[in-house]
mmCIF file of C-alpha atoms and ligand atoms in Angstrom:
data_model
loop_
_atom_site.group_PDB
_atom_site.id
_atom_site.type_symbol
_atom_site.label_atom_id
_atom_site.label_comp_id
_atom_site.label_asym_id
_atom_site.label_seq_id
_atom_site.Cartn_x
_atom_site.Cartn_y
_atom_site.Cartn_z
ATOM 1 C CA MET A 179 6.143 15.362 4.297
ATOM 2 C CA GLN A 180 3.504 13.989 6.129
ATOM 3 C CA ILE A 181 1.642 12.354 3.129
ATOM 4 C CA PRO A 182 0.638 8.875 3.109
ATOM 5 C CA GLY A 183 3.558 8.284 0.343
ATOM 6 C CA PRO A 184 6.091 8.628 -0.928
ATOM 7 C CA THR A 185 7.348 8.735 2.538
ATOM 8 C CA ASN A 186 10.599 9.877 4.322
ATOM 9 C CA VAL A 187 13.591 8.533 3.092
ATOM 10 C CA PRO A 188 16.199 7.733 6.109
ATOM 11 C CA ASP A 189 19.591 8.531 6.036
ATOM 12 C CA ARG A 190 20.757 5.043 6.211
ATOM 13 C CA ILE A 191 19.066 4.217 2.933
ATOM 14 C CA LEU A 192 20.391 7.650 1.289
ATOM 15 C CA ARG A 193 23.685 6.511 1.891
ATOM 16 C CA ALA A 194 23.649 3.183 0.826
ATOM 17 C CA MET A 195 22.379 4.381 -2.896
ATOM 18 C CA ASP A 196 25.144 7.104 -2.746
ATOM 19 C CA PHE A 197 27.415 4.526 -4.776
ATOM 20 C CA PRO A 198 28.436 4.091 -8.212
ATOM 21 C CA THR A 199 26.516 2.496 -10.544
ATOM 22 C CA ILE A 200 27.711 -1.210 -11.165
ATOM 23 C CA ASP A 201 27.958 -3.658 -14.233
ATOM 24 C CA HIS A 202 24.442 -5.165 -14.062
ATOM 25 C CA ARG A 203 25.720 -7.941 -15.813
ATOM 26 C CA GLY A 204 28.769 -8.625 -13.498
ATOM 27 C CA PRO A 205 29.041 -10.538 -10.512
ATOM 28 C CA ALA A 206 28.590 -7.851 -8.121
ATOM 29 C CA PHE A 207 25.225 -7.329 -9.300
ATOM 30 C CA ALA A 208 24.204 -11.202 -9.304
ATOM 31 C CA ALA A 209 24.807 -11.186 -5.554
ATOM 32 C CA LEU A 210 23.026 -8.272 -5.013
ATOM 33 C CA THR A 211 19.860 -9.304 -6.829
ATOM 34 C CA ARG A 212 20.131 -12.237 -5.351
ATOM 35 C CA ASP A 213 20.242 -10.926 -1.632
ATOM 36 C CA VAL A 214 17.326 -8.769 -2.470
ATOM 37 C CA LEU A 215 15.014 -11.418 -4.038
ATOM 38 C CA SER A 216 15.819 -13.518 -0.993
ATOM 39 C CA GLY A 217 14.841 -10.536 1.481
ATOM 40 C CA LEU A 218 12.250 -9.439 -0.593
ATOM 41 C CA LYS A 219 10.332 -12.906 0.116
ATOM 42 C CA THR A 220 10.459 -12.710 4.316
ATOM 43 C CA VAL A 221 9.276 -8.843 3.888
ATOM 44 C CA PHE A 222 6.663 -9.967 1.550
ATOM 45 C CA GLN A 223 5.893 -13.331 3.878
ATOM 46 C CA SER A 224 5.777 -15.121 0.576
ATOM 47 C CA ASP A 225 7.045 -18.695 -0.095
ATOM 48 C CA GLY A 226 7.049 -17.893 -3.964
ATOM 49 C CA PRO A 227 9.244 -15.456 -6.011
ATOM 50 C CA VAL A 228 9.133 -11.408 -5.936
ATOM 51 C CA ILE A 229 9.119 -9.981 -9.358
ATOM 52 C CA VAL A 230 11.044 -6.230 -9.508
ATOM 53 C CA TYR A 231 9.910 -3.785 -11.797
ATOM 54 C CA PRO A 232 11.862 -0.234 -12.431
ATOM 55 C CA ALA A 233 8.448 1.271 -12.182
ATOM 56 C CA SER A 234 6.084 3.032 -10.122
ATOM 57 C CA GLY A 235 3.019 0.995 -8.501
ATOM 58 C CA THR A 236 1.027 1.473 -11.201
ATOM 59 C CA GLY A 237 3.308 -0.489 -13.573
ATOM 60 C CA ALA A 238 2.559 -3.480 -11.002
ATOM 61 C CA TRP A 239 -0.880 -3.323 -11.324
ATOM 62 C CA GLU A 240 -0.659 -3.614 -14.948
ATOM 63 C CA ALA A 241 1.902 -6.461 -14.355
ATOM 64 C CA ALA A 242 -0.807 -8.349 -12.342
ATOM 65 C CA LEU A 243 -3.383 -8.152 -14.858
ATOM 66 C CA VAL A 244 -1.384 -9.007 -18.285
ATOM 67 C CA ASN A 245 -0.005 -11.987 -17.174
ATOM 68 C CA LEU A 246 -2.860 -13.980 -15.761
ATOM 69 C CA LEU A 247 -5.497 -12.574 -17.895
ATOM 70 C CA SER A 248 -6.675 -12.664 -21.744
ATOM 71 C CA PRO A 249 -8.823 -10.085 -23.810
ATOM 72 C CA GLY A 250 -12.566 -10.055 -22.481
ATOM 73 C CA ASP A 251 -11.830 -12.007 -19.147
ATOM 74 C CA ARG A 252 -14.294 -11.170 -16.219
ATOM 75 C CA VAL A 253 -12.654 -9.684 -13.020
ATOM 76 C CA LEU A 254 -14.244 -8.481 -9.944
ATOM 77 C CA MET A 255 -13.462 -4.867 -8.096
ATOM 78 C CA PHE A 256 -14.700 -3.023 -5.296
ATOM 79 C CA GLU A 257 -14.889 0.755 -4.876
ATOM 80 C CA THR A 258 -12.862 1.377 -1.881
ATOM 81 C CA GLY A 259 -11.821 4.671 -2.937
ATOM 82 C CA GLN A 260 -9.797 6.499 -5.504
ATOM 83 C CA PHE A 261 -6.912 3.764 -5.961
ATOM 84 C CA ALA A 262 -9.832 0.870 -6.285
ATOM 85 C CA THR A 263 -11.166 3.343 -8.994
ATOM 86 C CA LEU A 264 -7.839 3.678 -10.988
ATOM 87 C CA TRP A 265 -7.103 0.219 -10.779
ATOM 88 C CA ARG A 266 -10.511 -0.690 -12.376
ATOM 89 C CA GLN A 267 -10.013 2.279 -15.001
ATOM 90 C CA LEU A 268 -6.712 0.635 -15.801
ATOM 91 C CA ALA A 269 -8.161 -3.027 -16.196
ATOM 92 C CA GLU A 270 -11.000 -1.654 -18.569
ATOM 93 C CA ARG A 271 -8.067 -0.138 -20.967
ATOM 94 C CA LEU A 272 -6.488 -3.144 -20.914
ATOM 95 C CA GLY A 273 -9.771 -5.103 -22.527
ATOM 96 C CA LEU A 274 -10.731 -6.421 -19.604
ATOM 97 C CA GLU A 275 -14.533 -6.573 -18.216
ATOM 98 C CA VAL A 276 -14.818 -5.447 -14.774
ATOM 99 C CA ALA A 277 -17.949 -5.781 -12.424
ATOM 100 C CA PHE A 278 -17.165 -3.049 -10.338
ATOM 101 C CA VAL A 279 -18.919 -3.160 -6.640
ATOM 102 C CA PRO A 280 -20.160 0.234 -5.900
ATOM 103 C CA GLY A 281 -18.702 1.535 -2.001
ATOM 104 C CA ASP A 282 -19.214 4.689 0.252
ATOM 105 C CA TRP A 283 -15.351 4.805 0.396
ATOM 106 C CA ARG A 284 -15.729 4.939 4.457
ATOM 107 C CA SER A 285 -15.493 0.888 4.732
ATOM 108 C CA GLY A 286 -13.834 -1.929 3.615
ATOM 109 C CA VAL A 287 -14.659 -5.055 1.104
ATOM 110 C CA ASP A 288 -17.742 -6.889 2.822
ATOM 111 C CA ALA A 289 -16.728 -10.530 2.977
ATOM 112 C CA ALA A 290 -20.172 -11.714 2.795
ATOM 113 C CA ARG A 291 -20.569 -9.781 -0.141
ATOM 114 C CA LEU A 292 -17.929 -11.000 -1.981
ATOM 115 C CA GLU A 293 -19.270 -14.317 -1.252
ATOM 116 C CA SER A 294 -22.624 -13.899 -2.589
ATOM 117 C CA LEU A 295 -21.424 -12.459 -6.279
ATOM 118 C CA LEU A 296 -19.347 -15.480 -6.513
ATOM 119 C CA ALA A 297 -21.994 -17.866 -5.918
ATOM 120 C CA GLU A 298 -24.014 -16.295 -8.431
ATOM 121 C CA ASP A 299 -21.387 -16.817 -10.610
ATOM 122 C CA ARG A 300 -21.924 -20.528 -11.332
ATOM 123 C CA ALA A 301 -20.286 -20.780 -14.783
ATOM 124 C CA HIS A 302 -16.926 -19.210 -13.023
ATOM 125 C CA ASP A 303 -17.004 -16.391 -15.819
ATOM 126 C CA ILE A 304 -14.772 -14.177 -13.016
ATOM 127 C CA LYS A 305 -11.321 -14.714 -13.353
ATOM 128 C CA ALA A 306 -10.011 -12.523 -10.901
ATOM 129 C CA VAL A 307 -10.990 -10.820 -7.886
ATOM 130 C CA CYS A 308 -8.935 -7.632 -7.402
ATOM 131 C CA VAL A 309 -8.493 -5.869 -3.980
ATOM 132 C CA VAL A 310 -6.935 -2.813 -2.631
ATOM 133 C CA HIS A 311 -5.582 -4.088 1.279
ATOM 134 C CA ASN A 312 -5.346 -0.643 2.224
ATOM 135 C CA GLU A 313 -7.058 2.183 0.475
ATOM 136 C CA THR A 314 -4.520 5.066 0.424
ATOM 137 C CA SER A 315 -7.627 7.570 -0.157
ATOM 138 C CA THR A 316 -9.544 7.042 2.768
ATOM 139 C CA GLY A 317 -7.423 5.220 5.477
ATOM 140 C CA VAL A 318 -9.740 1.916 5.519
ATOM 141 C CA THR A 319 -8.302 -1.458 5.359
ATOM 142 C CA SER A 320 -9.772 -4.451 4.148
ATOM 143 C CA ASP A 321 -9.425 -7.821 5.729
ATOM 144 C CA ILE A 322 -7.695 -10.177 3.330
ATOM 145 C CA PRO A 323 -7.886 -13.270 5.329
ATOM 146 C CA ALA A 324 -11.497 -12.669 5.359
ATOM 147 C CA LEU A 325 -11.745 -12.447 1.701
ATOM 148 C CA ARG A 326 -9.548 -15.403 1.336
ATOM 149 C CA ARG A 327 -12.196 -17.547 3.043
ATOM 150 C CA ALA A 328 -15.222 -16.035 1.231
ATOM 151 C CA ILE A 329 -13.538 -17.240 -2.056
ATOM 152 C CA ASP A 330 -12.702 -20.812 -0.742
ATOM 153 C CA ALA A 331 -16.469 -21.360 1.053
ATOM 154 C CA ILE A 332 -17.968 -21.473 -2.253
ATOM 155 C CA GLY A 333 -14.753 -23.004 -3.768
ATOM 156 C CA HIS A 334 -14.653 -20.476 -6.559
ATOM 157 C CA PRO A 335 -11.514 -20.806 -8.337
ATOM 158 C CA ALA A 336 -10.791 -16.925 -9.219
ATOM 159 C CA LEU A 337 -7.355 -15.838 -9.248
ATOM 160 C CA PHE A 338 -6.816 -13.661 -5.655
ATOM 161 C CA LEU A 339 -4.441 -10.304 -6.353
ATOM 162 C CA VAL A 340 -4.041 -7.875 -3.829
ATOM 163 C CA ASP A 341 -2.526 -3.933 -3.835
ATOM 164 C CA THR A 342 -0.372 -3.608 -0.773
ATOM 165 C CA ILE A 343 1.108 -0.140 -2.339
ATOM 166 C CA SER A 344 0.529 1.482 1.146
ATOM 167 C CA SER A 345 0.644 -1.296 3.538
ATOM 168 C CA LEU A 346 3.585 -3.706 2.653
ATOM 169 C CA ALA A 347 5.914 -3.150 5.757
ATOM 170 C CA SER A 348 3.217 -1.255 7.700
ATOM 171 C CA ILE A 349 0.495 -3.614 8.495
ATOM 172 C CA ASP A 350 0.705 -7.608 8.917
ATOM 173 C CA TYR A 351 0.383 -9.064 5.647
ATOM 174 C CA ARG A 352 0.904 -12.401 4.435
ATOM 175 C CA HIS A 353 1.448 -13.506 0.860
ATOM 176 C CA THR A 354 1.371 -17.305 1.146
ATOM 177 C CA ALA A 355 -0.530 -17.710 4.597
ATOM 178 C CA TRP A 356 -3.491 -15.414 2.866
ATOM 179 C CA GLY A 357 -3.470 -17.451 -0.200
ATOM 180 C CA VAL A 358 -3.037 -14.495 -2.571
ATOM 181 C CA ASP A 359 -2.376 -15.324 -6.172
ATOM 182 C CA VAL A 360 -0.123 -11.744 -6.584
ATOM 183 C CA THR A 361 0.706 -8.846 -4.542
ATOM 184 C CA VAL A 362 1.206 -6.071 -5.804
ATOM 185 C CA ALA A 363 3.407 -3.082 -4.008
ATOM 186 C CA GLY A 364 5.556 -0.324 -4.489
ATOM 187 C CA SER A 365 8.870 1.049 -3.075
ATOM 188 C CA GLN A 366 7.718 5.319 -1.834
ATOM 189 C CA LYS A 367 5.822 3.925 1.146
ATOM 190 C CA GLY A 368 6.340 1.421 3.908
ATOM 191 C CA LEU A 369 9.964 0.278 2.497
ATOM 192 C CA MET A 370 10.902 3.842 3.224
ATOM 193 C CA LEU A 371 12.695 4.147 -0.526
ATOM 194 C CA PRO A 372 12.321 7.172 -3.172
ATOM 195 C CA PRO A 373 9.630 5.647 -5.892
ATOM 196 C CA GLY A 374 10.564 4.100 -8.703
ATOM 197 C CA LEU A 375 10.533 0.145 -7.989
ATOM 198 C CA SER A 376 7.198 -1.905 -7.916
ATOM 199 C CA PHE A 377 6.618 -5.443 -7.071
ATOM 200 C CA ASN A 378 4.285 -8.614 -7.899
ATOM 201 C CA ALA A 379 4.924 -11.639 -5.809
ATOM 202 C CA VAL A 380 3.364 -14.524 -7.287
ATOM 203 C CA SER A 381 1.663 -17.770 -6.013
ATOM 204 C CA GLU A 382 2.206 -20.792 -7.628
ATOM 205 C CA LYS A 383 -1.061 -20.506 -9.377
ATOM 206 C CA ALA A 384 -0.519 -17.806 -10.641
ATOM 207 C CA LEU A 385 2.326 -18.902 -12.212
ATOM 208 C CA ALA A 386 0.596 -21.699 -13.902
ATOM 209 C CA ALA A 387 -2.465 -19.023 -14.884
ATOM 210 C CA ALA A 388 0.327 -16.922 -16.896
ATOM 211 C CA GLU A 389 1.542 -19.746 -19.117
ATOM 212 C CA THR A 390 -2.228 -19.433 -20.505
ATOM 213 C CA ALA A 391 -3.002 -15.466 -20.725
ATOM 214 C CA ARG A 392 -3.378 -13.923 -23.548
ATOM 215 C CA LEU A 393 -3.529 -10.076 -23.204
ATOM 216 C CA PRO A 394 -0.150 -8.460 -25.011
ATOM 217 C CA LYS A 395 2.755 -8.007 -22.654
ATOM 218 C CA SER A 396 6.481 -7.454 -23.070
ATOM 219 C CA TYR A 397 8.017 -5.367 -20.537
ATOM 220 C CA TRP A 398 6.148 -6.999 -17.989
ATOM 221 C CA GLY A 399 6.221 -10.518 -18.830
ATOM 222 C CA TRP A 400 6.698 -12.824 -15.860
ATOM 223 C CA GLN A 401 8.836 -15.962 -17.353
ATOM 224 C CA GLU A 402 11.584 -13.758 -18.735
ATOM 225 C CA MET A 403 11.882 -11.838 -15.827
ATOM 226 C CA LEU A 404 11.981 -14.782 -13.453
ATOM 227 C CA ARG A 405 14.749 -16.526 -16.257
ATOM 228 C CA ALA A 406 17.145 -13.911 -15.917
ATOM 229 C CA ASN A 407 16.633 -13.395 -11.960
ATOM 230 C CA GLU A 408 17.696 -17.036 -11.746
ATOM 231 C CA ALA A 409 20.995 -15.985 -12.889
ATOM 232 C CA GLY A 410 20.658 -12.672 -10.472
ATOM 233 C CA HIS A 411 20.353 -10.892 -13.672
ATOM 234 C CA PHE A 412 16.957 -8.602 -15.272
ATOM 235 C CA PRO A 413 15.630 -8.657 -18.674
ATOM 236 C CA TYR A 414 16.481 -5.097 -19.110
ATOM 237 C CA THR A 415 18.741 -2.352 -17.255
ATOM 238 C CA PRO A 416 17.465 -2.663 -13.710
ATOM 239 C CA ALA A 417 17.214 0.524 -11.172
ATOM 240 C CA THR A 418 20.732 -0.426 -9.867
ATOM 241 C CA ASN A 419 20.803 1.883 -7.128
ATOM 242 C CA LEU A 420 17.628 1.821 -6.048
ATOM 243 C CA LEU A 421 18.271 -1.689 -5.393
ATOM 244 C CA TYR A 422 20.983 -0.696 -3.196
ATOM 245 C CA GLY A 423 18.370 1.052 -1.111
ATOM 246 C CA LEU A 424 16.176 -1.844 -1.159
ATOM 247 C CA LYS A 425 18.787 -3.973 0.426
ATOM 248 C CA GLU A 426 19.357 -1.408 3.012
ATOM 249 C CA ALA A 427 15.531 -1.088 3.752
ATOM 250 C CA ILE A 428 15.178 -4.882 4.557
ATOM 251 C CA SER A 429 18.263 -4.954 6.625
ATOM 252 C CA MET A 430 16.378 -1.931 8.561
ATOM 253 C CA LEU A 431 13.150 -3.790 8.640
ATOM 254 C CA LEU A 432 14.461 -7.176 9.748
ATOM 255 C CA GLU A 433 17.319 -5.643 12.585
ATOM 256 C CA GLU A 434 13.586 -4.058 13.761
ATOM 257 C CA GLY A 435 11.831 -7.311 13.353
ATOM 258 C CA LEU A 436 8.287 -7.256 11.320
ATOM 259 C CA ASP A 437 6.539 -7.771 14.390
ATOM 260 C CA ARG A 438 7.582 -4.870 16.145
ATOM 261 C CA VAL A 439 7.319 -2.500 12.701
ATOM 262 C CA PHE A 440 3.576 -3.560 12.337
ATOM 263 C CA SER A 441 2.973 -2.413 16.035
ATOM 264 C CA ARG A 442 4.824 0.635 16.006
ATOM 265 C CA HIS A 443 2.598 1.527 13.258
ATOM 266 C CA ALA A 444 -0.728 0.436 15.078
ATOM 267 C CA ARG A 445 0.741 2.379 18.400
ATOM 268 C CA LEU A 446 1.602 5.877 16.029
ATOM 269 C CA ALA A 447 -1.962 4.627 14.206
ATOM 270 C CA GLU A 448 -3.859 4.692 17.620
ATOM 271 C CA ALA A 449 -2.544 7.856 18.744
ATOM 272 C CA THR A 450 -3.288 9.926 15.639
ATOM 273 C CA ARG A 451 -7.010 8.822 15.841
ATOM 274 C CA ARG A 452 -7.073 9.986 19.632
ATOM 275 C CA ALA A 453 -5.779 13.213 18.747
ATOM 276 C CA VAL A 454 -8.495 13.359 15.922
ATOM 277 C CA ARG A 455 -11.236 12.538 18.402
ATOM 278 C CA GLY A 456 -9.638 14.890 20.793
ATOM 279 C CA TRP A 457 -10.096 17.988 18.137
ATOM 280 C CA GLY A 458 -13.614 17.007 17.819
ATOM 281 C CA LEU A 459 -12.620 15.716 14.167
ATOM 282 C CA GLU A 460 -13.925 12.645 12.468
ATOM 283 C CA VAL A 461 -11.873 9.744 11.252
ATOM 284 C CA LEU A 462 -13.301 9.156 7.725
ATOM 285 C CA CYS A 463 -13.250 5.308 8.479
ATOM 286 C CA THR A 464 -16.435 4.220 9.760
ATOM 287 C CA ASP A 465 -15.647 0.965 10.727
ATOM 288 C CA PRO A 466 -12.935 0.779 13.972
ATOM 289 C CA ALA A 467 -11.992 -2.899 12.932
ATOM 290 C CA ALA A 468 -11.106 -1.365 9.376
ATOM 291 C CA TYR A 469 -8.966 1.574 10.587
ATOM 292 C CA SER A 470 -5.614 1.897 8.548
ATOM 293 C CA ASN A 471 -2.402 1.930 10.488
ATOM 294 C CA SER A 472 -0.338 3.572 7.827
ATOM 295 C CA LEU A 473 -2.523 6.706 7.490
ATOM 296 C CA THR A 474 -5.610 8.685 8.914
ATOM 297 C CA ALA A 475 -7.806 10.634 6.527
ATOM 298 C CA VAL A 476 -9.929 13.230 8.438
ATOM 299 C CA LEU A 477 -13.201 14.689 7.678
ATOM 300 C CA MET A 478 -13.255 18.468 7.543
ATOM 301 C CA PRO A 479 -16.381 20.224 9.368
ATOM 302 C CA GLU A 480 -19.243 21.355 7.135
ATOM 303 C CA GLY A 481 -17.956 24.634 5.347
ATOM 304 C CA HIS A 482 -14.575 24.155 5.675
ATOM 305 C CA ASP A 483 -12.104 23.591 2.924
ATOM 306 C CA ALA A 484 -9.450 20.796 3.671
ATOM 307 C CA ASP A 485 -7.426 22.080 0.834
ATOM 308 C CA ALA A 486 -7.097 25.492 2.585
ATOM 309 C CA PHE A 487 -6.160 24.478 5.848
ATOM 310 C CA ARG A 488 -3.175 21.911 4.086
ATOM 311 C CA LYS A 489 -2.028 25.248 2.400
ATOM 312 C CA THR A 490 -2.316 27.029 5.609
ATOM 313 C CA VAL A 491 -0.207 24.027 7.308
ATOM 314 C CA LEU A 492 2.394 24.143 4.294
ATOM 315 C CA GLU A 493 3.090 27.716 4.253
ATOM 316 C CA ARG A 494 3.704 28.431 8.205
ATOM 317 C CA PHE A 495 5.382 24.826 8.662
ATOM 318 C CA ASP A 496 6.726 23.444 5.809
ATOM 319 C CA MET A 497 4.665 20.286 6.068
ATOM 320 C CA SER A 498 2.786 18.732 3.489
ATOM 321 C CA LEU A 499 -0.477 16.810 4.554
ATOM 322 C CA GLY A 500 -2.204 14.253 2.186
ATOM 323 C CA ASN A 501 -5.024 15.537 -0.027
ATOM 324 C CA GLY A 502 -8.258 14.485 -0.570
ATOM 325 C CA LEU A 503 -8.577 12.322 -3.690
ATOM 326 C CA GLY A 504 -11.456 12.100 -5.720
ATOM 327 C CA LYS A 505 -14.747 12.031 -4.494
ATOM 328 C CA VAL A 506 -13.487 13.265 -1.134
ATOM 329 C CA GLN A 507 -11.398 16.298 -2.592
ATOM 330 C CA GLY A 508 -11.561 19.065 -0.478
ATOM 331 C CA LYS A 509 -13.502 17.078 2.074
ATOM 332 C CA VAL A 510 -10.555 15.204 4.038
ATOM 333 C CA PHE A 511 -6.908 15.754 4.536
ATOM 334 C CA ARG A 512 -4.784 12.780 5.283
ATOM 335 C CA ILE A 513 -1.909 12.328 7.893
ATOM 336 C CA GLY A 514 0.782 9.473 6.666
ATOM 337 C CA HIS A 515 2.008 7.923 9.531
ATOM 338 C CA LEU A 516 4.144 4.959 7.911
ATOM 339 C CA GLY A 517 7.766 4.280 6.918
ATOM 340 C CA ASP A 518 10.656 5.943 8.812
ATOM 341 C CA PHE A 519 8.255 7.481 11.758
ATOM 342 C CA ASN A 520 8.199 7.329 15.489
ATOM 343 C CA GLU A 521 6.492 8.886 18.362
ATOM 344 C CA LEU A 522 8.573 12.477 18.184
ATOM 345 C CA MET A 523 7.853 12.850 14.296
ATOM 346 C CA LEU A 524 4.208 11.910 15.247
ATOM 347 C CA THR A 525 4.559 14.589 17.996
ATOM 348 C CA ALA A 526 5.869 17.523 15.361
ATOM 349 C CA THR A 527 2.921 16.021 12.920
ATOM 350 C CA LEU A 528 0.206 16.411 15.667
ATOM 351 C CA SER A 529 1.376 19.768 16.605
ATOM 352 C CA GLY A 530 1.625 21.128 12.814
ATOM 353 C CA VAL A 531 -2.181 19.656 12.109
ATOM 354 C CA GLN A 532 -3.356 21.259 15.547
ATOM 355 C CA MET A 533 -1.553 25.007 15.240
ATOM 356 C CA GLY A 534 -2.711 24.798 11.246
ATOM 357 C CA LEU A 535 -6.457 24.321 12.260
ATOM 358 C CA SER A 536 -6.428 27.196 14.712
ATOM 359 C CA LEU A 537 -4.710 29.529 11.970
ATOM 360 C CA ALA A 538 -7.082 28.411 9.526
ATOM 361 C CA GLY A 539 -9.937 28.993 11.578
ATOM 362 C CA VAL A 540 -10.930 25.628 11.701
ATOM 363 C CA PRO A 541 -13.147 24.821 14.924
ATOM 364 C CA HIS A 542 -11.881 22.282 17.296
ATOM 365 C CA GLU A 543 -10.758 21.493 20.649
ATOM 366 C CA LYS A 544 -7.108 21.697 21.956
ATOM 367 C CA ALA A 545 -7.293 18.293 23.881
ATOM 368 C CA GLY A 546 -6.171 16.415 20.477
ATOM 369 C CA LEU A 547 -1.927 16.776 20.582
ATOM 370 C CA GLN A 548 -2.646 15.729 24.628
ATOM 371 C CA ASP A 549 -4.721 12.662 24.183
ATOM 372 C CA ALA A 550 -2.106 11.617 21.647
ATOM 373 C CA LEU A 551 0.534 12.027 23.886
ATOM 374 C CA ASP A 552 -1.028 10.661 26.812
ATOM 375 C CA TYR A 553 -1.659 7.354 25.047
ATOM 376 C CA MET A 554 1.848 7.270 23.338
ATOM 377 C CA THR A 555 3.270 7.178 27.083
ATOM 378 C CA ARG A 556 1.067 4.702 28.540
ATOM 379 C CA ALA A 557 1.587 2.231 25.342
ATOM 380 C CA ASN A 558 5.512 2.941 25.708
ATOM 381 C CA SER A 559 5.264 2.244 29.692
ATOM 382 C CA ARG A 560 3.949 -1.250 28.324
ATOM 383 C CA LEU A 561 7.044 -1.830 25.544
HETATM 384 C C1 LIG B 710 -2.829 1.835 -2.932
HETATM 385 C C2 LIG B 710 -2.311 2.523 -3.912
HETATM 386 N N1 LIG B 710 -2.208 1.577 -5.022
HETATM 387 C C3 LIG B 710 -1.956 1.929 -6.496
HETATM 388 C C4 LIG B 710 -1.242 3.461 -6.271
HETATM 389 C C5 LIG B 710 -0.388 3.882 -7.564
HETATM 390 O O1 LIG B 710 0.582 4.215 -7.509
HETATM 391 P P1 LIG B 710 1.872 4.667 -8.077
HETATM 392 O O2 LIG B 710 1.337 6.261 -7.653
HETATM 393 O O3 LIG B 710 3.428 4.261 -7.531
HETATM 394 O O4 LIG B 710 1.994 4.369 -9.818
HETATM 395 C C6 LIG B 710 -0.956 3.995 -5.199
HETATM 396 C C7 LIG B 710 -0.050 5.383 -5.012
HETATM 397 O O5 LIG B 710 -0.036 5.927 -3.887
HETATM 398 C C8 LIG B 710 -1.564 3.731 -3.897
HETATM 399 O O6 LIG B 710 -1.542 4.237 -2.613
#
């Protein structure tokens, strides 16, 4: 499976979940909760609490909005791709007024544009700025510190919400140091877990805003969750066995070291891009500074359907590649290179792509795989 999430779950995590479910109101469970919540703060690089929901990432999107905002509040969002578009749809369904800045699906959020939009908002009607750090549909990463600086440059009070569902634990991300108010994340990508958990890391400013936010909420309410977490519990039945897995995932990440996790992802992403260029194909992202280190979206040559190519790869080699979503459906395929992933897994992935291109009759050069191997060899000689 080489889609950009869910990612392959390593054996160590599978084994860690293979235990009887324990009483979630008992002392052993409380110890597990405390371990996990403290480890998560390290992974999110957050001084504040991280809230864990038994939900997919979409739930954590909703949780962030309903805890912070009131009906009719104005929020600023950017069309980086399909996931930004879905977050906008969710916000509108909740009764928020979304200013959606159009984008070309090939580049990240422009900090100068953000600054000028906020500068025009002299009445401070915009209550929140929402950004997808790593657009999983396009393989484009936005520069979160630059966006924070843009908000600060004009002293705008908007809350800053960032979706890190396909970047957390793969691409460097610092919730507190980068001044983010709510970080949204999910279990099924860099954390190497099955789907089913999602997260809100929250700042003090966010906690204060939650005191007066009036959007209806029950299941997602932070206050009740934080009170229960203090005693090592949850306000409802938690996903106990996924939490066993999460504890193991955090151990694996901290044993490797977050810096080494990020540099491994950077190395494998660069090797992938070299393969794409070696095939004579084009990476969807047009800005090298915004290349994603967790996935690469590859443009198909004119007249060739990405889904037909993916079908060939799946049928011949039993490998799933990511499809093009929304506006780029059929035009791109996506190679996931995140989570439990290494040089030899990438070699197999790129081999499958290269053989699939031949079998599907997609014009390409044969240098792709070799260029990636040469790059990985050089990069490893420097480790
Ligand atoms: C960047 C991003 N945001 C949000 C989501 C939605 O998460 P979920 O499908 O877990 O609800 C995804 C899913 O892939 C994603 O990649």
